[in-house]
mmCIF file with all atom_site columns, C-alpha atoms and ligand atoms in Angstrom:
data_model
loop_
_atom_site.group_PDB
_atom_site.id
_atom_site.type_symbol
_atom_site.label_atom_id
_atom_site.label_alt_id
_atom_site.label_comp_id
_atom_site.label_asym_id
_atom_site.label_entity_id
_atom_site.label_seq_id
_atom_site.pdbx_PDB_ins_code
_atom_site.Cartn_x
_atom_site.Cartn_y
_atom_site.Cartn_z
_atom_site.occupancy
_atom_site.B_iso_or_equiv
_atom_site.pdbx_formal_charge
_atom_site.auth_seq_id
_atom_site.auth_comp_id
_atom_site.auth_asym_id
_atom_site.auth_atom_id
_atom_site.pdbx_PDB_model_num
ATOM   1   C  CA  . MET A 1 1   ? -36.662 0.681  176.241 1.00 88.00 ? 13  MET A CA  1
ATOM   2   C  CA  . LEU A 1 2   ? -38.474 2.886  173.778 1.00 96.00 ? 14  LEU A CA  1
ATOM   3   C  CA  . SER A 1 3   ? -41.961 2.573  172.339 1.00 97.00 ? 15  SER A CA  1
ATOM   4   C  CA  . LYS A 1 4   ? -42.330 1.772  168.656 1.00 97.00 ? 16  LYS A CA  1
ATOM   5   C  CA  . LYS A 1 5   ? -43.778 5.238  168.036 1.00 98.00 ? 17  LYS A CA  1
ATOM   6   C  CA  . ILE A 1 6   ? -40.876 7.032  169.736 1.00 98.00 ? 18  ILE A CA  1
ATOM   7   C  CA  . THR A 1 7   ? -38.288 4.829  168.006 1.00 98.00 ? 19  THR A CA  1
ATOM   8   C  CA  . THR A 1 8   ? -39.765 5.589  164.582 1.00 98.00 ? 20  THR A CA  1
ATOM   9   C  CA  . ALA A 1 9   ? -40.021 9.324  165.313 1.00 98.00 ? 21  ALA A CA  1
ATOM   10  C  CA  . LEU A 1 10  ? -36.457 9.546  166.678 1.00 98.00 ? 22  LEU A CA  1
ATOM   11  C  CA  . ASN A 1 11  ? -35.089 7.616  163.696 1.00 98.00 ? 23  ASN A CA  1
ATOM   12  C  CA  . LYS A 1 12  ? -36.908 9.940  161.325 1.00 98.00 ? 24  LYS A CA  1
ATOM   13  C  CA  . HIS A 1 13  ? -35.554 13.023 163.045 1.00 98.00 ? 25  HIS A CA  1
ATOM   14  C  CA  . MET A 1 14  ? -32.022 11.576 163.171 1.00 98.00 ? 26  MET A CA  1
ATOM   15  C  CA  . ASN A 1 15  ? -32.187 11.531 159.360 1.00 98.00 ? 27  ASN A CA  1
ATOM   16  C  CA  . THR A 1 16  ? -33.454 15.127 159.322 1.00 98.00 ? 28  THR A CA  1
ATOM   17  C  CA  . GLU A 1 17  ? -30.361 16.192 161.294 1.00 98.00 ? 29  GLU A CA  1
ATOM   18  C  CA  . LEU A 1 18  ? -28.222 14.397 158.710 1.00 98.00 ? 30  LEU A CA  1
ATOM   19  C  CA  . TYR A 1 19  ? -30.113 16.290 156.003 1.00 98.00 ? 31  TYR A CA  1
ATOM   20  C  CA  . SER A 1 20  ? -29.251 19.525 157.861 1.00 98.00 ? 32  SER A CA  1
ATOM   21  C  CA  . ALA A 1 21  ? -25.573 18.563 157.713 1.00 98.00 ? 33  ALA A CA  1
ATOM   22  C  CA  . TYR A 1 22  ? -25.796 18.000 153.952 1.00 97.00 ? 34  TYR A CA  1
ATOM   23  C  CA  . LEU A 1 23  ? -27.691 21.277 153.483 1.00 98.00 ? 35  LEU A CA  1
ATOM   24  C  CA  . TYR A 1 24  ? -24.969 23.295 155.243 1.00 98.00 ? 36  TYR A CA  1
ATOM   25  C  CA  . LEU A 1 25  ? -22.229 21.453 153.392 1.00 98.00 ? 37  LEU A CA  1
ATOM   26  C  CA  . ASN A 1 26  ? -23.825 22.613 150.123 1.00 98.00 ? 38  ASN A CA  1
ATOM   27  C  CA  . MET A 1 27  ? -24.156 26.133 151.520 1.00 98.00 ? 39  MET A CA  1
ATOM   28  C  CA  . SER A 1 28  ? -20.482 26.091 152.504 1.00 98.00 ? 40  SER A CA  1
ATOM   29  C  CA  . ALA A 1 29  ? -19.484 25.247 148.928 1.00 98.00 ? 41  ALA A CA  1
ATOM   30  C  CA  . SER A 1 30  ? -21.974 27.810 147.542 1.00 97.00 ? 42  SER A CA  1
ATOM   31  C  CA  . ALA A 1 31  ? -20.529 30.559 149.749 1.00 97.00 ? 43  ALA A CA  1
ATOM   32  C  CA  . ALA A 1 32  ? -17.018 29.684 148.562 1.00 97.00 ? 44  ALA A CA  1
ATOM   33  C  CA  . ALA A 1 33  ? -18.240 29.687 144.953 1.00 96.00 ? 45  ALA A CA  1
ATOM   34  C  CA  . ILE A 1 34  ? -19.467 33.275 145.262 1.00 94.00 ? 46  ILE A CA  1
ATOM   35  C  CA  . GLY A 1 35  ? -16.252 34.403 146.931 1.00 95.00 ? 47  GLY A CA  1
ATOM   36  C  CA  . PHE A 1 36  ? -17.071 34.355 150.647 1.00 97.00 ? 48  PHE A CA  1
ATOM   37  C  CA  . LYS A 1 37  ? -14.401 32.231 152.313 1.00 98.00 ? 49  LYS A CA  1
ATOM   38  C  CA  . GLY A 1 38  ? -15.428 33.296 155.816 1.00 98.00 ? 50  GLY A CA  1
ATOM   39  C  CA  . ALA A 1 39  ? -19.077 32.384 155.274 1.00 98.00 ? 51  ALA A CA  1
ATOM   40  C  CA  . SER A 1 40  ? -17.915 29.101 153.758 1.00 98.00 ? 52  SER A CA  1
ATOM   41  C  CA  . ASN A 1 41  ? -16.103 28.396 157.044 1.00 98.00 ? 53  ASN A CA  1
ATOM   42  C  CA  . TRP A 1 42  ? -19.199 29.398 159.062 1.00 98.00 ? 54  TRP A CA  1
ATOM   43  C  CA  . PHE A 1 43  ? -21.349 26.892 157.173 1.00 98.00 ? 55  PHE A CA  1
ATOM   44  C  CA  . MET A 1 44  ? -18.654 24.223 157.481 1.00 98.00 ? 56  MET A CA  1
ATOM   45  C  CA  . VAL A 1 45  ? -18.762 24.631 161.272 1.00 98.00 ? 57  VAL A CA  1
ATOM   46  C  CA  . GLN A 1 46  ? -22.554 24.454 161.050 1.00 98.00 ? 58  GLN A CA  1
ATOM   47  C  CA  . TYR A 1 47  ? -22.179 21.195 159.097 1.00 98.00 ? 59  TYR A CA  1
ATOM   48  C  CA  . GLU A 1 48  ? -19.921 19.792 161.831 1.00 98.00 ? 60  GLU A CA  1
ATOM   49  C  CA  . GLU A 1 49  ? -22.463 20.760 164.497 1.00 98.00 ? 61  GLU A CA  1
ATOM   50  C  CA  . GLU A 1 50  ? -25.230 19.010 162.575 1.00 98.00 ? 62  GLU A CA  1
ATOM   51  C  CA  . MET A 1 51  ? -23.139 15.848 162.412 1.00 98.00 ? 63  MET A CA  1
ATOM   52  C  CA  . VAL A 1 52  ? -22.939 16.019 166.216 1.00 97.00 ? 64  VAL A CA  1
ATOM   53  C  CA  . HIS A 1 53  ? -26.745 16.415 166.407 1.00 98.00 ? 65  HIS A CA  1
ATOM   54  C  CA  . PHE A 1 54  ? -27.158 13.449 164.080 1.00 98.00 ? 66  PHE A CA  1
ATOM   55  C  CA  . MET A 1 55  ? -24.769 11.331 166.161 1.00 97.00 ? 67  MET A CA  1
ATOM   56  C  CA  . LYS A 1 56  ? -26.582 12.232 169.390 1.00 97.00 ? 68  LYS A CA  1
ATOM   57  C  CA  . PHE A 1 57  ? -29.770 10.652 168.020 1.00 98.00 ? 69  PHE A CA  1
ATOM   58  C  CA  . TYR A 1 58  ? -27.801 7.714  166.608 1.00 98.00 ? 70  TYR A CA  1
ATOM   59  C  CA  . ALA A 1 59  ? -26.102 7.024  169.953 1.00 97.00 ? 71  ALA A CA  1
ATOM   60  C  CA  . TYR A 1 60  ? -29.317 7.548  171.966 1.00 98.00 ? 72  TYR A CA  1
ATOM   61  C  CA  . LEU A 1 61  ? -31.266 5.039  169.874 1.00 98.00 ? 73  LEU A CA  1
ATOM   62  C  CA  . ASN A 1 62  ? -28.474 2.496  170.175 1.00 96.00 ? 74  ASN A CA  1
ATOM   63  C  CA  . SER A 1 63  ? -28.080 3.083  173.915 1.00 97.00 ? 75  SER A CA  1
ATOM   64  C  CA  . GLN A 1 64  ? -31.803 2.315  174.330 1.00 97.00 ? 76  GLN A CA  1
ATOM   65  C  CA  . GLY A 1 65  ? -31.314 -1.015 172.550 1.00 97.00 ? 77  GLY A CA  1
ATOM   66  C  CA  . GLU A 1 66  ? -32.957 0.222  169.340 1.00 97.00 ? 78  GLU A CA  1
ATOM   67  C  CA  . GLN A 1 67  ? -31.403 0.250  165.890 1.00 96.00 ? 79  GLN A CA  1
ATOM   68  C  CA  . ALA A 1 68  ? -30.545 3.597  164.307 1.00 97.00 ? 80  ALA A CA  1
ATOM   69  C  CA  . ILE A 1 69  ? -31.272 3.427  160.588 1.00 97.00 ? 81  ILE A CA  1
ATOM   70  C  CA  . VAL A 1 70  ? -29.900 5.878  158.066 1.00 97.00 ? 82  VAL A CA  1
ATOM   71  C  CA  . GLY A 1 71  ? -32.253 6.172  155.106 1.00 95.00 ? 83  GLY A CA  1
ATOM   72  C  CA  . GLN A 1 72  ? -32.609 7.937  151.808 1.00 92.00 ? 84  GLN A CA  1
ATOM   73  C  CA  . MET A 1 73  ? -32.908 11.689 151.799 1.00 91.00 ? 85  MET A CA  1
ATOM   74  C  CA  . PRO A 1 74  ? -33.776 14.410 149.298 1.00 94.00 ? 86  PRO A CA  1
ATOM   75  C  CA  . ALA A 1 75  ? -30.841 16.334 147.810 1.00 96.00 ? 87  ALA A CA  1
ATOM   76  C  CA  . PRO A 1 76  ? -30.494 19.722 149.509 1.00 97.00 ? 88  PRO A CA  1
ATOM   77  C  CA  . SER A 1 77  ? -30.430 22.834 147.337 1.00 95.00 ? 89  SER A CA  1
ATOM   78  C  CA  . SER A 1 78  ? -27.041 23.977 146.064 1.00 94.00 ? 90  SER A CA  1
ATOM   79  C  CA  . LYS A 1 79  ? -28.040 27.145 144.224 1.00 93.00 ? 91  LYS A CA  1
ATOM   80  C  CA  . TYR A 1 80  ? -27.774 30.383 146.162 1.00 95.00 ? 92  TYR A CA  1
ATOM   81  C  CA  . ASN A 1 81  ? -27.204 33.903 144.897 1.00 92.00 ? 93  ASN A CA  1
ATOM   82  C  CA  . SER A 1 82  ? -26.333 35.733 148.092 1.00 96.00 ? 94  SER A CA  1
ATOM   83  C  CA  . LEU A 1 83  ? -25.363 35.297 151.730 1.00 97.00 ? 95  LEU A CA  1
ATOM   84  C  CA  . LEU A 1 84  ? -28.686 36.836 152.742 1.00 97.00 ? 96  LEU A CA  1
ATOM   85  C  CA  . GLN A 1 85  ? -30.575 34.194 150.777 1.00 97.00 ? 97  GLN A CA  1
ATOM   86  C  CA  . MET A 1 86  ? -28.492 31.450 152.447 1.00 98.00 ? 98  MET A CA  1
ATOM   87  C  CA  . MET A 1 87  ? -29.073 32.835 155.936 1.00 98.00 ? 99  MET A CA  1
ATOM   88  C  CA  . GLU A 1 88  ? -32.800 33.243 155.331 1.00 98.00 ? 100 GLU A CA  1
ATOM   89  C  CA  . GLU A 1 89  ? -32.972 29.627 154.159 1.00 98.00 ? 101 GLU A CA  1
ATOM   90  C  CA  . THR A 1 90  ? -30.958 28.596 157.218 1.00 98.00 ? 102 THR A CA  1
ATOM   91  C  CA  . LEU A 1 91  ? -33.363 30.335 159.610 1.00 98.00 ? 103 LEU A CA  1
ATOM   92  C  CA  . LYS A 1 92  ? -36.371 28.838 157.830 1.00 98.00 ? 104 LYS A CA  1
ATOM   93  C  CA  . HIS A 1 93  ? -34.819 25.379 158.073 1.00 98.00 ? 105 HIS A CA  1
ATOM   94  C  CA  . GLU A 1 94  ? -33.935 25.789 161.759 1.00 98.00 ? 106 GLU A CA  1
ATOM   95  C  CA  . GLN A 1 95  ? -37.487 26.952 162.515 1.00 98.00 ? 107 GLN A CA  1
ATOM   96  C  CA  . PHE A 1 96  ? -38.673 23.727 160.910 1.00 98.00 ? 108 PHE A CA  1
ATOM   97  C  CA  . ILE A 1 97  ? -36.212 21.747 163.071 1.00 98.00 ? 109 ILE A CA  1
ATOM   98  C  CA  . THR A 1 98  ? -37.507 23.541 166.180 1.00 98.00 ? 110 THR A CA  1
ATOM   99  C  CA  . LYS A 1 99  ? -41.025 22.439 165.260 1.00 98.00 ? 111 LYS A CA  1
ATOM   100 C  CA  . CYS A 1 100 ? -39.802 18.842 164.823 1.00 98.00 ? 112 CYS A CA  1
ATOM   101 C  CA  . ILE A 1 101 ? -38.092 18.918 168.247 1.00 98.00 ? 113 ILE A CA  1
ATOM   102 C  CA  . ASN A 1 102 ? -41.233 20.356 169.851 1.00 98.00 ? 114 ASN A CA  1
ATOM   103 C  CA  . ASP A 1 103 ? -43.380 17.642 168.239 1.00 98.00 ? 115 ASP A CA  1
ATOM   104 C  CA  . LEU A 1 104 ? -40.938 14.954 169.413 1.00 98.00 ? 116 LEU A CA  1
ATOM   105 C  CA  . THR A 1 105 ? -41.042 16.371 172.946 1.00 98.00 ? 117 THR A CA  1
ATOM   106 C  CA  . ASP A 1 106 ? -44.856 16.416 172.866 1.00 98.00 ? 118 ASP A CA  1
ATOM   107 C  CA  . LEU A 1 107 ? -44.803 12.764 171.816 1.00 98.00 ? 119 LEU A CA  1
ATOM   108 C  CA  . ALA A 1 108 ? -42.340 11.839 174.601 1.00 98.00 ? 120 ALA A CA  1
ATOM   109 C  CA  . VAL A 1 109 ? -44.616 13.564 177.146 1.00 98.00 ? 121 VAL A CA  1
ATOM   110 C  CA  . LYS A 1 110 ? -47.677 11.808 175.758 1.00 98.00 ? 122 LYS A CA  1
ATOM   111 C  CA  . GLU A 1 111 ? -45.908 8.442  175.913 1.00 97.00 ? 123 GLU A CA  1
ATOM   112 C  CA  . ARG A 1 112 ? -44.649 9.205  179.444 1.00 97.00 ? 124 ARG A CA  1
ATOM   113 C  CA  . ASP A 1 113 ? -41.122 8.591  178.150 1.00 98.00 ? 125 ASP A CA  1
ATOM   114 C  CA  . HIS A 1 114 ? -39.033 10.499 180.698 1.00 98.00 ? 126 HIS A CA  1
ATOM   115 C  CA  . ALA A 1 115 ? -35.634 9.461  179.330 1.00 98.00 ? 127 ALA A CA  1
ATOM   116 C  CA  . SER A 1 116 ? -36.482 10.756 175.859 1.00 98.00 ? 128 SER A CA  1
ATOM   117 C  CA  . GLN A 1 117 ? -37.846 13.986 177.344 1.00 98.00 ? 129 GLN A CA  1
ATOM   118 C  CA  . ILE A 1 118 ? -34.504 14.559 179.086 1.00 98.00 ? 130 ILE A CA  1
ATOM   119 C  CA  . PHE A 1 119 ? -32.580 13.632 175.921 1.00 98.00 ? 131 PHE A CA  1
ATOM   120 C  CA  . LEU A 1 120 ? -34.635 16.122 173.875 1.00 98.00 ? 132 LEU A CA  1
ATOM   121 C  CA  . GLN A 1 121 ? -34.127 18.975 176.374 1.00 98.00 ? 133 GLN A CA  1
ATOM   122 C  CA  . TRP A 1 122 ? -30.623 19.595 174.996 1.00 97.00 ? 134 TRP A CA  1
ATOM   123 C  CA  . PHE A 1 123 ? -32.112 20.128 171.543 1.00 98.00 ? 135 PHE A CA  1
ATOM   124 C  CA  . VAL A 1 124 ? -34.833 22.472 172.825 1.00 98.00 ? 136 VAL A CA  1
ATOM   125 C  CA  . THR A 1 125 ? -32.087 24.748 174.201 1.00 97.00 ? 137 THR A CA  1
ATOM   126 C  CA  . GLU A 1 126 ? -29.868 24.327 171.146 1.00 97.00 ? 138 GLU A CA  1
ATOM   127 C  CA  . GLN A 1 127 ? -32.656 25.460 168.812 1.00 98.00 ? 139 GLN A CA  1
ATOM   128 C  CA  . VAL A 1 128 ? -33.052 28.757 170.691 1.00 98.00 ? 140 VAL A CA  1
ATOM   129 C  CA  . GLU A 1 129 ? -29.347 29.427 170.071 1.00 97.00 ? 141 GLU A CA  1
ATOM   130 C  CA  . GLU A 1 130 ? -29.538 28.363 166.418 1.00 97.00 ? 142 GLU A CA  1
ATOM   131 C  CA  . GLU A 1 131 ? -32.439 30.669 165.606 1.00 98.00 ? 143 GLU A CA  1
ATOM   132 C  CA  . GLU A 1 132 ? -30.890 33.554 167.551 1.00 98.00 ? 144 GLU A CA  1
ATOM   133 C  CA  . ASN A 1 133 ? -27.586 33.280 165.615 1.00 97.00 ? 145 ASN A CA  1
ATOM   134 C  CA  . ASP A 1 134 ? -29.390 33.156 162.274 1.00 98.00 ? 146 ASP A CA  1
ATOM   135 C  CA  . ARG A 1 135 ? -31.616 36.146 163.072 1.00 98.00 ? 147 ARG A CA  1
ATOM   136 C  CA  . GLU A 1 136 ? -28.580 38.166 164.169 1.00 98.00 ? 148 GLU A CA  1
ATOM   137 C  CA  . LEU A 1 137 ? -26.754 37.425 160.910 1.00 98.00 ? 149 LEU A CA  1
ATOM   138 C  CA  . ILE A 1 138 ? -29.822 38.225 158.800 1.00 98.00 ? 150 ILE A CA  1
ATOM   139 C  CA  . GLY A 1 139 ? -30.072 41.572 160.620 1.00 98.00 ? 151 GLY A CA  1
ATOM   140 C  CA  . LYS A 1 140 ? -26.434 42.361 159.885 1.00 98.00 ? 152 LYS A CA  1
ATOM   141 C  CA  . LEU A 1 141 ? -26.763 41.326 156.232 1.00 98.00 ? 153 LEU A CA  1
ATOM   142 C  CA  . LYS A 1 142 ? -29.837 43.526 155.782 1.00 98.00 ? 154 LYS A CA  1
ATOM   143 C  CA  . LEU A 1 143 ? -27.975 46.439 157.352 1.00 98.00 ? 155 LEU A CA  1
ATOM   144 C  CA  . ILE A 1 144 ? -25.000 45.917 155.035 1.00 98.00 ? 156 ILE A CA  1
ATOM   145 C  CA  . GLY A 1 145 ? -27.104 45.509 151.876 1.00 97.00 ? 157 GLY A CA  1
ATOM   146 C  CA  . ASP A 1 146 ? -24.698 45.385 148.947 1.00 93.00 ? 158 ASP A CA  1
ATOM   147 C  CA  . ASN A 1 147 ? -22.005 47.475 150.568 1.00 97.00 ? 159 ASN A CA  1
ATOM   148 C  CA  . GLY A 1 148 ? -18.795 45.680 149.561 1.00 97.00 ? 160 GLY A CA  1
ATOM   149 C  CA  . TYR A 1 149 ? -16.764 46.841 152.534 1.00 98.00 ? 161 TYR A CA  1
ATOM   150 C  CA  . GLY A 1 150 ? -19.475 45.727 154.958 1.00 98.00 ? 162 GLY A CA  1
ATOM   151 C  CA  . LEU A 1 151 ? -19.725 42.321 153.331 1.00 98.00 ? 163 LEU A CA  1
ATOM   152 C  CA  . LEU A 1 152 ? -15.951 41.931 153.510 1.00 98.00 ? 164 LEU A CA  1
ATOM   153 C  CA  . MET A 1 153 ? -15.960 42.804 157.226 1.00 98.00 ? 165 MET A CA  1
ATOM   154 C  CA  . LEU A 1 154 ? -18.779 40.357 157.959 1.00 98.00 ? 166 LEU A CA  1
ATOM   155 C  CA  . ASP A 1 155 ? -17.093 37.641 155.912 1.00 98.00 ? 167 ASP A CA  1
ATOM   156 C  CA  . ASN A 1 156 ? -13.933 38.127 157.998 1.00 98.00 ? 168 ASN A CA  1
ATOM   157 C  CA  . GLU A 1 157 ? -16.031 37.774 161.167 1.00 98.00 ? 169 GLU A CA  1
ATOM   158 C  CA  . LEU A 1 158 ? -17.684 34.568 159.895 1.00 98.00 ? 170 LEU A CA  1
ATOM   159 C  CA  . GLY A 1 159 ? -14.218 33.209 159.121 1.00 98.00 ? 171 GLY A CA  1
ATOM   160 C  CA  . THR A 1 160 ? -13.325 33.239 162.825 1.00 98.00 ? 172 THR A CA  1
ATOM   161 C  CA  . ARG A 1 161 ? -16.022 30.731 163.846 1.00 98.00 ? 173 ARG A CA  1
ATOM   162 C  CA  . VAL A 1 162 ? -14.507 27.510 165.203 1.00 98.00 ? 174 VAL A CA  1
ATOM   163 C  CA  . PHE A 1 163 ? -16.074 24.126 165.787 1.00 97.00 ? 175 PHE A CA  1
ATOM   164 C  CA  . ASN A 1 164 ? -16.023 23.024 169.416 1.00 93.00 ? 176 ASN A CA  1
ATOM   165 C  CA  . PRO A 1 165 ? -16.260 19.235 169.478 1.00 89.00 ? 177 PRO A CA  1
ATOM   166 C  CA  . PRO A 1 166 ? -18.332 17.857 172.359 1.00 84.00 ? 178 PRO A CA  1
ATOM   167 C  CA  . PRO A 1 167 ? -16.487 15.928 175.100 1.00 80.00 ? 179 PRO A CA  1
ATOM   168 C  CA  . ALA A 1 168 ? -15.766 12.317 174.110 1.00 71.00 ? 180 ALA A CA  1
ATOM   169 C  CA  . THR A 1 169 ? -18.115 10.954 176.771 1.00 60.00 ? 181 THR A CA  1
ATOM   170 C  CA  . ALA A 1 170 ? -21.141 12.960 175.571 1.00 51.00 ? 182 ALA A CA  1
ATOM   171 C  CA  . THR A 1 171 ? -23.645 11.129 173.437 1.00 51.00 ? 183 THR A CA  1
HETATM 172 FE FE1 . FE2 B 2 .   ? -29.421 20.393 164.242 1.00 82.46 ? 205 FE2 B FE1 1
HETATM 173 FE FE1 . FE2 B 2 .   ? -25.589 25.171 167.328 1.00 82.46 ? 206 FE2 B FE1 1
#
C-alpha cells in the first residue's frame, strides 16, 4: 500500500519518464535529419531505455494496488542544430531527472515507505550512469569540434550502441 502523496508523486514521475522517451525519439529523428545515422541509433536506444523506466513505474504502481495514469505532456523540442547541442540538452534533462529521483527518495524516506525506497534505488544508480555517459560524449564532441573526420568516427561509434532489454521478470 502506498500513501496518497507517494502515489501522486510516482504517477507524476512515471509521466516524466515517458516525456524523456518522447524527447529522445525526437532527438533520434533530428540526428538522422542532419545526417548522423549512428547518433540517431544512440538516441533510439535511449528512447527504448526510457520506455523501460516508464514501465518500471507503471508496473510498480500497479503492483502496489494503485492505478498508473498516463496524462497529457508538453511536446518535446524537435529542433537541434548539432550533436553537441543535443547532448548538452540530454545532460541537462538527465540532471533534472536525477533531481526528481532524489526528491522522490526524500519523500519515501519521510513517509517511511521502505518498499518505494528500495524501488527508487535502481533509479539512483541508473542516473549516475546516464549523466556519466552524457558527460563523456559532450567531452568527445567538444574535442572534435567541427572536424568532419572526427564526427564521422564518433557517429560510427554511436551506431554500435544496442538496447539490452531487461529480463522478462523484472518490473
Ligand atoms: Fe529515465
Ligand atoms: Fe541508462
